[in-house]
Coordinates of C-alpha atoms in Angstrom, one line a residue:
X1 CA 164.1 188.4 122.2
X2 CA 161.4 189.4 120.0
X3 CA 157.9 189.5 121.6
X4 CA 154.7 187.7 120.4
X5 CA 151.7 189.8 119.5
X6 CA 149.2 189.6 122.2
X7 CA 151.6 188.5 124.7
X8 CA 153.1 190.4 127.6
X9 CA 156.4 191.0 126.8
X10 CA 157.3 189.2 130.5
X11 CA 156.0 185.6 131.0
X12 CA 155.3 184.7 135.0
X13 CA 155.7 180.8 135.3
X14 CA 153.7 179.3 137.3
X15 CA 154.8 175.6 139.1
X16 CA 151.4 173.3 139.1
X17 CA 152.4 170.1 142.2
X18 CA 150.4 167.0 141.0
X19 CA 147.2 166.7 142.1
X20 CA 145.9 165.4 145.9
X21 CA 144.3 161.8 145.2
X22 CA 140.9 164.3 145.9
X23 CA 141.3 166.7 143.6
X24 CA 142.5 163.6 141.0
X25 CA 138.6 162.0 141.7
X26 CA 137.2 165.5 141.3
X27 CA 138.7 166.0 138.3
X28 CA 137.5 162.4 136.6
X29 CA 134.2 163.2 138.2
X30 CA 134.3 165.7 135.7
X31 CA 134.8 164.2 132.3
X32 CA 132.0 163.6 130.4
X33 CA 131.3 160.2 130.5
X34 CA 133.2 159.9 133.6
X35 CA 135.4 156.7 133.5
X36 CA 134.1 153.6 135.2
X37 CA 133.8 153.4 138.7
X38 CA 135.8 149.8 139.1
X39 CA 138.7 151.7 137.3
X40 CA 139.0 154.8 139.3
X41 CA 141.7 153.8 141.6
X42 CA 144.5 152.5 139.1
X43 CA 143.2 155.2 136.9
X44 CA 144.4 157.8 139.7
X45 CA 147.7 155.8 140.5
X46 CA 148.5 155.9 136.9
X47 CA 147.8 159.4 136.6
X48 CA 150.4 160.3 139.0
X49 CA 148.7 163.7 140.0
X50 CA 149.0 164.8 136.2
X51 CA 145.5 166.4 135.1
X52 CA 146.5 165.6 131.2
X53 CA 146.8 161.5 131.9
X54 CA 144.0 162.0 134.5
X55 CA 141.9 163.8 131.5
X56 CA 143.4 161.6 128.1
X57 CA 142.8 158.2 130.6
X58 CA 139.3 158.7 131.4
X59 CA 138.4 159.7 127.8
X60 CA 139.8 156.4 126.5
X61 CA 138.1 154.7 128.9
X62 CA 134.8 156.3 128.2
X63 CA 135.2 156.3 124.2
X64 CA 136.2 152.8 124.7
X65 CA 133.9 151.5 127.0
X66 CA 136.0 149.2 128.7
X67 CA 135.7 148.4 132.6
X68 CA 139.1 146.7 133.0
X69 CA 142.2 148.8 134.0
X70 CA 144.5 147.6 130.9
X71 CA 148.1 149.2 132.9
X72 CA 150.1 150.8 130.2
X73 CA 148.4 149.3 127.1
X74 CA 145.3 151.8 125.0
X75 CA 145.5 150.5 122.0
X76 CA 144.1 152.5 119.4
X77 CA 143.9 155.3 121.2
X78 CA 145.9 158.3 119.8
X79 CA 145.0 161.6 122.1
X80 CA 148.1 163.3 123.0
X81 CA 150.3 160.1 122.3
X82 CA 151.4 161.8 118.7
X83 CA 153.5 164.2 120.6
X84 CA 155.3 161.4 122.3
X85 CA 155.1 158.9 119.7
X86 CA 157.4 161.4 117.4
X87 CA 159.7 162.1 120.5
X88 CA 160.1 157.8 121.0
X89 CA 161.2 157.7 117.5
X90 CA 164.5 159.5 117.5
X91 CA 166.0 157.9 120.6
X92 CA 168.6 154.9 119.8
X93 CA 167.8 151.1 120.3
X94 CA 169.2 151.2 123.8
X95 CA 167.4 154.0 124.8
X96 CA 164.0 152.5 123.8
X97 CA 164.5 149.2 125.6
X98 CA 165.3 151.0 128.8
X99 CA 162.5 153.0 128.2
X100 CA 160.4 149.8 127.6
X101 CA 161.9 148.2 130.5
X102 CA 161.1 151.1 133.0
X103 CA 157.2 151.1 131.4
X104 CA 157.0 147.5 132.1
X105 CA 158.1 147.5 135.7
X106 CA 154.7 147.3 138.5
X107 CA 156.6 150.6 140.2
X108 CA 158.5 148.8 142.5
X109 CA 162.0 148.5 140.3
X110 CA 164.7 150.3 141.2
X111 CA 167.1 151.7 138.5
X112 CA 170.0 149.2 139.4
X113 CA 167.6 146.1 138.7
X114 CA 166.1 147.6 135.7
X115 CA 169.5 148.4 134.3
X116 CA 170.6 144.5 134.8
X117 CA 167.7 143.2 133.9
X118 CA 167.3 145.0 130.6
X119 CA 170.8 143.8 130.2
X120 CA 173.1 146.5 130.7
X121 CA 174.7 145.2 133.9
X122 CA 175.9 147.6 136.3
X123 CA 176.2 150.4 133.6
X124 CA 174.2 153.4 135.1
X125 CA 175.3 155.8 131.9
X126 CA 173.2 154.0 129.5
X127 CA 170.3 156.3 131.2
X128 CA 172.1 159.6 130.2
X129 CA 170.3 160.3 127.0
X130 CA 167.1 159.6 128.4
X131 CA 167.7 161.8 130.8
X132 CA 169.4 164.9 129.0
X133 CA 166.0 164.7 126.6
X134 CA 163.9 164.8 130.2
X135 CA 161.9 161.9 129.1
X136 CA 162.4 160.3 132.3
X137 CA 164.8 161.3 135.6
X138 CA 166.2 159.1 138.2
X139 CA 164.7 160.2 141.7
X140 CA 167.4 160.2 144.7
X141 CA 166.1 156.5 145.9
X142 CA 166.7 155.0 142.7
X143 CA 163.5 155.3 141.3
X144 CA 162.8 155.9 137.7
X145 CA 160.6 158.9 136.9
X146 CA 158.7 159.0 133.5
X147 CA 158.1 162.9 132.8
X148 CA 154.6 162.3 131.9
X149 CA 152.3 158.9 132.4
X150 CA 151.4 158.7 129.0
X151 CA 155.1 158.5 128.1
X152 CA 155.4 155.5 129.9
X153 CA 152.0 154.4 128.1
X154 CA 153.4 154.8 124.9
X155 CA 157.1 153.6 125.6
X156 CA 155.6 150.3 126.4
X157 CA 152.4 150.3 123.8
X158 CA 154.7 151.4 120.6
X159 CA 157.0 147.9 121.5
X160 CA 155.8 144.5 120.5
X161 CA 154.2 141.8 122.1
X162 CA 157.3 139.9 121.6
X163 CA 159.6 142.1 123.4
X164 CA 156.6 143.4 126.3
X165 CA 156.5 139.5 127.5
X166 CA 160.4 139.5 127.1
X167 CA 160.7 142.2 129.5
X168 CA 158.2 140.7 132.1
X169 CA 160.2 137.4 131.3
X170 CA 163.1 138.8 132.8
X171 CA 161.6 140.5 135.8
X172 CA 159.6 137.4 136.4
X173 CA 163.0 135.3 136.4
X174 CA 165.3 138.1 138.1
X175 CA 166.7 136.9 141.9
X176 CA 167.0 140.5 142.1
X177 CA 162.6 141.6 142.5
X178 CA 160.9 140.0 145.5
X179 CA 158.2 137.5 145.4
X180 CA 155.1 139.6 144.8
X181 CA 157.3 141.4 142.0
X182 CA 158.1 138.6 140.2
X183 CA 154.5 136.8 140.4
X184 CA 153.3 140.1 138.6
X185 CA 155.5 139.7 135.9
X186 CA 154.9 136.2 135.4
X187 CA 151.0 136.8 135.2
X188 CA 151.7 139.8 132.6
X189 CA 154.1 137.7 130.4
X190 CA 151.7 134.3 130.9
X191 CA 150.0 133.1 127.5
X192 CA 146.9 132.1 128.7
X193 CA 145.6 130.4 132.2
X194 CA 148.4 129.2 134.5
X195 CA 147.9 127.7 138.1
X196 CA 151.5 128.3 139.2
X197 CA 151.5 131.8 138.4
X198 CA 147.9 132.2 139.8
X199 CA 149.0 130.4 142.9
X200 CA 151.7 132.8 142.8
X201 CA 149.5 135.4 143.0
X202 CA 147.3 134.7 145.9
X203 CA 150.7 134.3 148.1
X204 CA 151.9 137.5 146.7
X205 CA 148.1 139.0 147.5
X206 CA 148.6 138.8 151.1
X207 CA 152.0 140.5 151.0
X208 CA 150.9 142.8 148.9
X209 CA 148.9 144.4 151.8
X210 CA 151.7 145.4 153.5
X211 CA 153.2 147.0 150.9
X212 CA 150.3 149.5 149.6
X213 CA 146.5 148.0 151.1
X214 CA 143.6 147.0 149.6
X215 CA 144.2 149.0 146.0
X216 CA 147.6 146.3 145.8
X217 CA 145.5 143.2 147.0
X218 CA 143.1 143.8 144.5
X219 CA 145.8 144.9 141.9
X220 CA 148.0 141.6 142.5
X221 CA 144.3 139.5 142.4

Protein backbone atom coordinates (compact mmCIF):
# COMPACT_ATOMS: atom_id res chain seq x y z
CA UNK A 1 0.00 0.00 0.00
CA UNK A 2 1.55 3.12 -1.14
CA UNK A 3 1.49 5.94 1.44
CA UNK A 4 0.10 9.52 0.82
CA UNK A 5 2.48 12.51 1.22
CA UNK A 6 1.93 14.16 4.48
CA UNK A 7 0.19 11.24 5.97
CA UNK A 8 1.44 8.87 8.58
CA UNK A 9 2.06 5.82 6.97
CA UNK A 10 -0.49 4.20 9.92
CA UNK A 11 -4.06 5.70 10.08
CA UNK A 12 -5.76 5.38 13.88
CA UNK A 13 -9.62 5.27 13.34
CA UNK A 14 -11.44 6.78 15.61
CA UNK A 15 -15.44 5.63 16.29
CA UNK A 16 -17.57 9.06 16.81
CA UNK A 17 -21.34 7.60 18.93
CA UNK A 18 -24.08 10.12 17.82
CA UNK A 19 -24.39 12.94 19.70
CA UNK A 20 -26.41 13.28 23.36
CA UNK A 21 -29.67 15.34 22.54
CA UNK A 22 -27.25 18.24 24.65
CA UNK A 23 -24.42 18.17 22.74
CA UNK A 24 -27.04 18.02 19.43
CA UNK A 25 -28.52 21.74 20.90
CA UNK A 26 -25.01 22.81 21.58
CA UNK A 27 -23.96 22.24 18.42
CA UNK A 28 -27.07 24.15 16.47
CA UNK A 29 -26.50 26.78 19.03
CA UNK A 30 -23.52 27.14 17.16
CA UNK A 31 -24.31 27.72 13.54
CA UNK A 32 -24.46 30.95 12.43
CA UNK A 33 -27.77 31.97 12.12
CA UNK A 34 -28.75 29.31 14.48
CA UNK A 35 -31.95 27.55 13.17
CA UNK A 36 -35.24 28.69 14.58
CA UNK A 37 -36.17 28.03 17.94
CA UNK A 38 -39.86 26.35 17.03
CA UNK A 39 -37.75 23.89 14.86
CA UNK A 40 -35.15 22.78 17.26
CA UNK A 41 -36.66 19.67 18.52
CA UNK A 42 -37.54 17.77 15.05
CA UNK A 43 -34.41 19.31 13.87
CA UNK A 44 -32.52 17.18 16.64
CA UNK A 45 -34.80 14.04 16.14
CA UNK A 46 -34.01 14.18 12.48
CA UNK A 47 -30.45 14.59 13.05
CA UNK A 48 -30.22 11.36 14.74
CA UNK A 49 -26.94 12.43 16.74
CA UNK A 50 -25.16 13.04 13.26
CA UNK A 51 -23.27 16.46 13.53
CA UNK A 52 -23.29 16.67 9.46
CA UNK A 53 -27.40 16.57 9.25
CA UNK A 54 -27.32 18.50 12.59
CA UNK A 55 -24.87 21.23 10.66
CA UNK A 56 -26.41 20.92 6.71
CA UNK A 57 -30.20 21.15 8.61
CA UNK A 58 -29.69 24.25 10.43
CA UNK A 59 -27.96 25.95 7.51
CA UNK A 60 -31.03 25.25 5.23
CA UNK A 61 -33.06 26.40 7.71
CA UNK A 62 -31.21 29.58 8.27
CA UNK A 63 -30.49 30.34 4.35
CA UNK A 64 -34.03 29.54 3.92
CA UNK A 65 -35.64 31.26 6.54
CA UNK A 66 -38.34 29.07 7.10
CA UNK A 67 -39.93 28.32 10.72
CA UNK A 68 -41.74 25.20 9.83
CA UNK A 69 -40.05 21.76 10.25
CA UNK A 70 -40.70 20.45 6.51
CA UNK A 71 -39.71 16.37 7.65
CA UNK A 72 -37.69 15.01 4.82
CA UNK A 73 -38.46 17.56 2.07
CA UNK A 74 -35.51 20.83 1.49
CA UNK A 75 -36.22 21.65 -1.62
CA UNK A 76 -33.68 23.48 -3.35
CA UNK A 77 -31.24 22.91 -1.10
CA UNK A 78 -28.10 21.08 -2.44
CA UNK A 79 -25.25 20.94 0.51
CA UNK A 80 -23.96 17.59 0.84
CA UNK A 81 -27.09 15.98 -1.07
CA UNK A 82 -24.75 15.78 -4.39
CA UNK A 83 -22.89 13.01 -2.83
CA UNK A 84 -26.04 11.04 -2.20
CA UNK A 85 -27.89 12.24 -5.03
CA UNK A 86 -25.16 10.42 -7.42
CA UNK A 87 -25.16 7.24 -5.01
CA UNK A 88 -29.49 7.19 -5.50
CA UNK A 89 -28.97 7.12 -9.07
CA UNK A 90 -27.32 3.76 -9.67
CA UNK A 91 -29.63 1.67 -7.47
CA UNK A 92 -32.47 -0.28 -9.55
CA UNK A 93 -36.27 0.66 -9.45
CA UNK A 94 -36.95 -1.57 -6.59
CA UNK A 95 -34.29 -0.42 -4.66
CA UNK A 96 -35.40 3.19 -4.88
CA UNK A 97 -39.03 2.62 -3.86
CA UNK A 98 -37.92 0.77 -0.83
CA UNK A 99 -35.77 3.47 -0.22
CA UNK A 100 -38.65 5.90 -0.74
CA UNK A 101 -40.84 3.84 1.23
CA UNK A 102 -38.47 3.62 4.40
CA UNK A 103 -38.03 7.84 4.01
CA UNK A 104 -41.70 8.20 4.08
CA UNK A 105 -42.41 6.16 7.17
CA UNK A 106 -43.03 8.67 10.67
CA UNK A 107 -40.25 6.09 12.34
CA UNK A 108 -42.57 3.84 13.69
CA UNK A 109 -42.59 1.09 10.56
CA UNK A 110 -41.05 -1.94 10.98
CA UNK A 111 -39.24 -3.60 8.00
CA UNK A 112 -42.07 -6.43 7.49
CA UNK A 113 -44.78 -3.59 6.98
CA UNK A 114 -42.67 -1.55 4.85
CA UNK A 115 -41.80 -4.51 2.71
CA UNK A 116 -45.75 -5.30 2.22
CA UNK A 117 -46.72 -2.11 1.94
CA UNK A 118 -44.28 -0.98 -0.73
CA UNK A 119 -45.55 -4.11 -2.33
CA UNK A 120 -43.11 -6.73 -2.06
CA UNK A 121 -45.03 -8.97 0.29
CA UNK A 122 -43.29 -11.05 2.67
CA UNK A 123 -39.96 -10.93 0.49
CA UNK A 124 -37.29 -9.68 3.02
CA UNK A 125 -34.30 -10.13 0.16
CA UNK A 126 -35.48 -7.27 -1.81
CA UNK A 127 -33.51 -5.14 1.03
CA UNK A 128 -30.15 -6.94 0.09
CA UNK A 129 -28.67 -4.48 -2.27
CA UNK A 130 -29.57 -1.67 -0.11
CA UNK A 131 -27.85 -3.12 2.38
CA UNK A 132 -24.57 -4.54 0.73
CA UNK A 133 -24.11 -0.61 -0.65
CA UNK A 134 -24.65 0.37 3.36
CA UNK A 135 -27.15 2.90 2.47
CA UNK A 136 -29.39 1.66 4.99
CA UNK A 137 -29.19 -1.58 7.64
CA UNK A 138 -31.96 -3.45 9.28
CA UNK A 139 -31.48 -3.02 13.20
CA UNK A 140 -32.23 -6.43 15.24
CA UNK A 141 -35.97 -5.16 16.12
CA UNK A 142 -36.88 -4.74 12.57
CA UNK A 143 -36.17 -1.32 12.23
CA UNK A 144 -34.78 0.32 9.21
CA UNK A 145 -31.66 2.27 9.56
CA UNK A 146 -30.76 5.07 6.93
CA UNK A 147 -26.77 5.45 7.11
CA UNK A 148 -27.06 9.11 7.19
CA UNK A 149 -30.37 11.47 7.67
CA UNK A 150 -29.77 13.31 4.76
CA UNK A 151 -29.96 10.05 2.76
CA UNK A 152 -33.27 9.48 3.83
CA UNK A 153 -33.87 13.37 2.95
CA UNK A 154 -32.87 12.80 -0.40
CA UNK A 155 -34.40 9.20 -1.01
CA UNK A 156 -37.69 10.79 -0.45
CA UNK A 157 -36.98 14.59 -1.98
CA UNK A 158 -35.44 13.12 -5.41
CA UNK A 159 -39.17 11.02 -5.89
CA UNK A 160 -42.23 12.77 -7.08
CA UNK A 161 -45.07 14.19 -5.59
CA UNK A 162 -46.98 11.46 -7.27
CA UNK A 163 -45.32 8.58 -5.85
CA UNK A 164 -44.50 10.55 -2.02
CA UNK A 165 -48.58 10.69 -1.54
CA UNK A 166 -48.66 7.04 -3.09
CA UNK A 167 -46.50 5.86 -0.39
CA UNK A 168 -48.35 7.71 2.46
CA UNK A 169 -51.53 6.37 0.61
CA UNK A 170 -50.57 3.01 1.40
CA UNK A 171 -49.42 3.46 4.97
CA UNK A 172 -52.50 5.55 5.59
CA UNK A 173 -54.68 2.52 4.20
CA UNK A 174 -52.39 -0.43 5.68
CA UNK A 175 -54.41 -2.67 8.65
CA UNK A 176 -50.99 -3.35 9.40
CA UNK A 177 -49.80 0.56 11.22
CA UNK A 178 -51.84 1.60 14.22
CA UNK A 179 -54.18 4.46 14.43
CA UNK A 180 -51.85 7.42 15.10
CA UNK A 181 -49.62 5.87 12.15
CA UNK A 182 -52.06 5.83 9.72
CA UNK A 183 -53.66 9.42 10.64
CA UNK A 184 -49.99 10.71 9.90
CA UNK A 185 -49.98 9.36 6.65
CA UNK A 186 -53.29 10.47 5.78
CA UNK A 187 -52.48 14.16 6.77
CA UNK A 188 -49.00 13.85 4.65
CA UNK A 189 -50.76 12.43 1.57
CA UNK A 190 -54.05 14.93 2.06
CA UNK A 191 -54.52 17.59 -0.87
CA UNK A 192 -55.63 20.33 1.00
CA UNK A 193 -57.85 20.75 4.29
CA UNK A 194 -59.65 17.65 5.45
CA UNK A 195 -61.77 17.25 8.74
CA UNK A 196 -61.65 13.50 8.88
CA UNK A 197 -57.99 13.31 8.69
CA UNK A 198 -57.73 16.39 11.18
CA UNK A 199 -60.21 14.65 13.40
CA UNK A 200 -57.90 11.89 13.01
CA UNK A 201 -55.32 13.62 14.25
CA UNK A 202 -56.50 15.04 17.47
CA UNK A 203 -57.49 11.24 18.59
CA UNK A 204 -54.08 10.14 17.46
CA UNK A 205 -52.64 13.40 19.53
CA UNK A 206 -53.60 11.92 22.78
CA UNK A 207 -52.08 8.58 21.96
CA UNK A 208 -49.35 9.95 20.75
CA UNK A 209 -48.21 10.90 24.30
CA UNK A 210 -47.73 7.66 25.28
CA UNK A 211 -45.67 6.77 22.71
CA UNK A 212 -42.90 9.69 22.79
CA UNK A 213 -44.42 13.10 25.00
CA UNK A 214 -44.98 16.39 24.27
CA UNK A 215 -42.33 16.56 21.11
CA UNK A 216 -45.15 13.59 19.44
CA UNK A 217 -48.32 15.62 20.63
CA UNK A 218 -47.14 18.54 19.05
CA UNK A 219 -45.65 16.53 16.04
CA UNK A 220 -49.10 14.59 15.37
CA UNK A 221 -50.94 18.35 15.87
Amino acid sequence: QQSLPGYDSIISVIEVPPLSTREAGDLLDRQTPPPPRGIRGELIRWADGNPLALIEGARFYGLSGTTVFRGNTMSGYQGAHSIFSKELATLDSNTRKLLLYSAAGSGYESVDIITRVAGFGSDISVWTVAEKTGLLSITTDGSVKFCHPLLRTVAYTHANLTDQRDAHLAFGRSPLLDDVCRAWHLAAAASGPDEAIASALERSARKAQERGGYLEVARTL
